[in-house]
Every structure is written in C-alpha cells, then in structure tokens.
JSON list of C-alpha atoms in Angstrom, two decimals:
[
{"chain": "A", "resi": 1, "resn": "MET", "atom": "CA", "xyz": [28.10, -104.46, 89.30]},
{"chain": "A", "resi": 2, "resn": "ALA", "atom": "CA", "xyz": [24.84, -105.09, 87.47]},
{"chain": "A", "resi": 3, "resn": "THR", "atom": "CA", "xyz": [26.70, -106.30, 84.40]},
{"chain": "A", "resi": 4, "resn": "ARG", "atom": "CA", "xyz": [28.88, -108.71, 86.37]},
{"chain": "A", "resi": 5, "resn": "ALA", "atom": "CA", "xyz": [25.87, -110.03, 88.28]},
{"chain": "A", "resi": 6, "resn": "ALA", "atom": "CA", "xyz": [23.97, -110.57, 85.03]},
{"chain": "A", "resi": 7, "resn": "LEU", "atom": "CA", "xyz": [26.89, -112.50, 83.58]},
{"chain": "A", "resi": 8, "resn": "LEU", "atom": "CA", "xyz": [27.32, -114.56, 86.75]},
{"chain": "A", "resi": 9, "resn": "VAL", "atom": "CA", "xyz": [23.73, -115.79, 86.65]},
{"chain": "A", "resi": 10, "resn": "LYS", "atom": "CA", "xyz": [24.44, -117.26, 83.25]},
{"chain": "A", "resi": 11, "resn": "GLN", "atom": "CA", "xyz": [26.79, -119.59, 85.13]},
{"chain": "A", "resi": 12, "resn": "GLU", "atom": "CA", "xyz": [24.39, -120.21, 88.03]},
{"chain": "A", "resi": 13, "resn": "PRO", "atom": "CA", "xyz": [20.77, -119.15, 87.35]},
{"chain": "A", "resi": 14, "resn": "PHE", "atom": "CA", "xyz": [18.79, -117.23, 89.96]},
{"chain": "A", "resi": 15, "resn": "LEU", "atom": "CA", "xyz": [15.13, -118.27, 90.13]},
{"chain": "A", "resi": 16, "resn": "ASN", "atom": "CA", "xyz": [13.68, -117.86, 86.63]},
{"chain": "A", "resi": 17, "resn": "TYR", "atom": "CA", "xyz": [15.40, -114.57, 85.83]},
{"chain": "A", "resi": 18, "resn": "SER", "atom": "CA", "xyz": [17.26, -114.01, 82.58]},
{"chain": "A", "resi": 19, "resn": "ALA", "atom": "CA", "xyz": [20.54, -112.11, 82.49]},
{"chain": "A", "resi": 20, "resn": "SER", "atom": "CA", "xyz": [18.75, -108.97, 81.27]},
{"chain": "A", "resi": 21, "resn": "GLN", "atom": "CA", "xyz": [16.22, -109.26, 84.11]},
{"chain": "A", "resi": 22, "resn": "ILE", "atom": "CA", "xyz": [19.06, -109.63, 86.64]},
{"chain": "A", "resi": 23, "resn": "PHE", "atom": "CA", "xyz": [20.66, -106.50, 85.19]},
{"chain": "A", "resi": 24, "resn": "ALA", "atom": "CA", "xyz": [17.36, -104.59, 85.66]},
{"chain": "A", "resi": 25, "resn": "LEU", "atom": "CA", "xyz": [16.92, -106.09, 89.15]},
{"chain": "A", "resi": 26, "resn": "CYS", "atom": "CA", "xyz": [20.36, -104.90, 90.24]},
{"chain": "A", "resi": 27, "resn": "LYS", "atom": "CA", "xyz": [19.66, -101.40, 88.93]},
{"chain": "A", "resi": 28, "resn": "LYS", "atom": "CA", "xyz": [16.36, -101.25, 90.84]},
{"chain": "A", "resi": 29, "resn": "ILE", "atom": "CA", "xyz": [17.92, -102.63, 94.02]},
{"chain": "A", "resi": 30, "resn": "ASN", "atom": "CA", "xyz": [20.63, -99.98, 93.78]},
{"chain": "A", "resi": 31, "resn": "ASP", "atom": "CA", "xyz": [18.04, -97.26, 93.23]},
{"chain": "A", "resi": 32, "resn": "PHE", "atom": "CA", "xyz": [16.24, -98.36, 96.40]},
{"chain": "A", "resi": 33, "resn": "ARG", "atom": "CA", "xyz": [19.55, -98.51, 98.32]},
{"chain": "A", "resi": 34, "resn": "SER", "atom": "CA", "xyz": [20.42, -95.02, 97.11]},
{"chain": "A", "resi": 35, "resn": "SER", "atom": "CA", "xyz": [17.04, -93.63, 98.17]},
{"chain": "A", "resi": 36, "resn": "VAL", "atom": "CA", "xyz": [17.55, -95.05, 101.68]},
{"chain": "A", "resi": 37, "resn": "VAL", "atom": "CA", "xyz": [21.14, -93.78, 101.98]},
{"chain": "A", "resi": 38, "resn": "HIS", "atom": "CA", "xyz": [20.17, -90.30, 100.80]},
{"chain": "A", "resi": 39, "resn": "SER", "atom": "CA", "xyz": [16.95, -90.19, 102.85]},
{"chain": "A", "resi": 40, "resn": "ASP", "atom": "CA", "xyz": [14.76, -89.62, 99.82]},
{"chain": "A", "resi": 41, "resn": "LYS", "atom": "CA", "xyz": [11.39, -90.70, 101.27]},
{"chain": "A", "resi": 42, "resn": "LYS", "atom": "CA", "xyz": [9.50, -90.19, 98.02]},
{"chain": "A", "resi": 43, "resn": "ARG", "atom": "CA", "xyz": [11.94, -92.39, 96.05]},
{"chain": "A", "resi": 44, "resn": "GLN", "atom": "CA", "xyz": [11.96, -94.96, 98.87]},
{"chain": "A", "resi": 45, "resn": "LEU", "atom": "CA", "xyz": [8.21, -95.39, 98.58]},
{"chain": "A", "resi": 46, "resn": "ALA", "atom": "CA", "xyz": [8.36, -95.52, 94.80]},
{"chain": "A", "resi": 47, "resn": "SER", "atom": "CA", "xyz": [11.11, -98.15, 94.73]},
{"chain": "A", "resi": 48, "resn": "ARG", "atom": "CA", "xyz": [10.01, -100.24, 97.71]},
{"chain": "A", "resi": 49, "resn": "LYS", "atom": "CA", "xyz": [8.25, -102.70, 95.43]},
{"chain": "A", "resi": 50, "resn": "ILE", "atom": "CA", "xyz": [9.48, -103.56, 91.96]},
{"chain": "A", "resi": 51, "resn": "GLU", "atom": "CA", "xyz": [8.34, -105.44, 88.90]},
{"chain": "A", "resi": 52, "resn": "ILE", "atom": "CA", "xyz": [10.97, -107.34, 86.91]},
{"chain": "A", "resi": 53, "resn": "ILE", "atom": "CA", "xyz": [8.71, -109.99, 85.41]},
{"chain": "A", "resi": 54, "resn": "ALA", "atom": "CA", "xyz": [5.42, -108.61, 84.05]},
{"chain": "A", "resi": 55, "resn": "GLY", "atom": "CA", "xyz": [2.69, -108.88, 86.66]},
{"chain": "A", "resi": 56, "resn": "GLU", "atom": "CA", "xyz": [5.03, -109.98, 89.45]},
{"chain": "A", "resi": 57, "resn": "ILE", "atom": "CA", "xyz": [5.38, -107.27, 92.11]},
{"chain": "A", "resi": 58, "resn": "ILE", "atom": "CA", "xyz": [8.01, -108.04, 94.72]},
{"chain": "A", "resi": 59, "resn": "GLU", "atom": "CA", "xyz": [9.42, -106.32, 97.79]},
{"chain": "A", "resi": 60, "resn": "THR", "atom": "CA", "xyz": [12.80, -104.87, 96.85]},
{"chain": "A", "resi": 61, "resn": "ASN", "atom": "CA", "xyz": [14.48, -105.70, 100.15]},
{"chain": "A", "resi": 62, "resn": "GLU", "atom": "CA", "xyz": [13.27, -109.34, 100.08]},
{"chain": "A", "resi": 63, "resn": "ILE", "atom": "CA", "xyz": [14.48, -110.06, 96.54]},
{"chain": "A", "resi": 64, "resn": "ALA", "atom": "CA", "xyz": [17.73, -108.20, 97.27]},
{"chain": "A", "resi": 65, "resn": "ILE", "atom": "CA", "xyz": [18.43, -110.50, 100.24]},
{"chain": "A", "resi": 66, "resn": "GLN", "atom": "CA", "xyz": [17.62, -113.60, 98.19]},
{"chain": "A", "resi": 67, "resn": "PHE", "atom": "CA", "xyz": [19.83, -112.45, 95.35]},
{"chain": "A", "resi": 68, "resn": "LEU", "atom": "CA", "xyz": [22.70, -111.50, 97.64]},
{"chain": "A", "resi": 69, "resn": "SER", "atom": "CA", "xyz": [22.49, -114.95, 99.27]},
{"chain": "A", "resi": 70, "resn": "HIS", "atom": "CA", "xyz": [22.59, -116.54, 95.82]},
{"chain": "A", "resi": 71, "resn": "ILE", "atom": "CA", "xyz": [25.67, -114.55, 94.78]},
{"chain": "A", "resi": 72, "resn": "HIS", "atom": "CA", "xyz": [27.33, -115.27, 98.14]},
{"chain": "A", "resi": 73, "resn": "ARG", "atom": "CA", "xyz": [26.84, -119.03, 97.64]},
{"chain": "A", "resi": 74, "resn": "LEU", "atom": "CA", "xyz": [28.19, -118.79, 94.11]},
{"chain": "A", "resi": 75, "resn": "VAL", "atom": "CA", "xyz": [31.29, -116.84, 95.17]},
{"chain": "A", "resi": 76, "resn": "SER", "atom": "CA", "xyz": [31.87, -119.06, 98.21]},
{"chain": "A", "resi": 77, "resn": "ALA", "atom": "CA", "xyz": [31.81, -122.14, 96.02]},
{"chain": "A", "resi": 78, "resn": "ASN", "atom": "CA", "xyz": [34.31, -120.66, 93.57]},
{"chain": "A", "resi": 79, "resn": "LYS", "atom": "CA", "xyz": [37.11, -118.68, 95.24]},
{"chain": "A", "resi": 80, "resn": "VAL", "atom": "CA", "xyz": [38.30, -117.27, 91.91]},
{"chain": "A", "resi": 81, "resn": "LEU", "atom": "CA", "xyz": [35.18, -115.07, 92.05]},
{"chain": "A", "resi": 82, "resn": "ALA", "atom": "CA", "xyz": [36.27, -113.40, 95.30]},
{"chain": "A", "resi": 83, "resn": "ASN", "atom": "CA", "xyz": [37.31, -110.15, 93.58]},
{"chain": "A", "resi": 84, "resn": "PRO", "atom": "CA", "xyz": [36.24, -108.19, 90.48]},
{"chain": "A", "resi": 85, "resn": "LYS", "atom": "CA", "xyz": [39.34, -109.16, 88.50]},
{"chain": "A", "resi": 86, "resn": "GLY", "atom": "CA", "xyz": [38.72, -112.83, 89.28]},
{"chain": "A", "resi": 87, "resn": "ILE", "atom": "CA", "xyz": [35.13, -112.47, 88.11]},
{"chain": "A", "resi": 88, "resn": "GLU", "atom": "CA", "xyz": [36.29, -110.87, 84.86]},
{"chain": "A", "resi": 89, "resn": "ASN", "atom": "CA", "xyz": [38.88, -113.61, 84.29]},
{"chain": "A", "resi": 90, "resn": "PHE", "atom": "CA", "xyz": [36.26, -116.28, 84.99]},
{"chain": "A", "resi": 91, "resn": "LEU", "atom": "CA", "xyz": [33.62, -114.73, 82.75]},
{"chain": "A", "resi": 92, "resn": "PHE", "atom": "CA", "xyz": [35.84, -113.75, 79.84]},
{"chain": "A", "resi": 93, "resn": "SER", "atom": "CA", "xyz": [38.40, -116.54, 79.72]},
{"chain": "A", "resi": 94, "resn": "GLU", "atom": "CA", "xyz": [38.40, -118.73, 76.67]}
]
C-alpha cells in the first residue's frame, strides 16, 4: 500500500511531500493504526505524533485523514484507480 500511495502522489502531489516521504508517512500511519488495533498503549503514545519532514511534528491521525481525503479525491476522479490492479495498470503502463 505504501508503495502504491508513493507512486500515486507522483501523479497528483500531496502537500509538499516527495514520493519517499509519502512512503514513510504511510508506514508510520500504519504503525499507529496497528498500535490502536492491538491496544499497545506504549506504541500508541510513541506513534501519535510523527516527523516526516525534519522539524515538522504532526499529529498522525490528522495527516492520515488529510492524506486519505487526497487519495479518495484522486481515485474518485479516475475510476481506473478503483482497485489495486487498476492502479498497477495506470502506474506501469507505457
């Protein structure tokens, strides 16, 4: 998922994040999600705020909602992106 998201933002940029920063963002969002799902309070506190761009500390849940909204708009505007295979075809077609 992180790889596909990183490739998608090359088509439609998200804020000022590079593809590699989006990849890291997705990994950190997933780590936070996992800590919530598995009731790991210590990990939840540690991953509640993240730093993707040096010196910029952000709330994980806030940036996750913004990013999900961005991806939702992108997918809604391009129905071929509605499934993983469509995303792969879109990203890797010549």
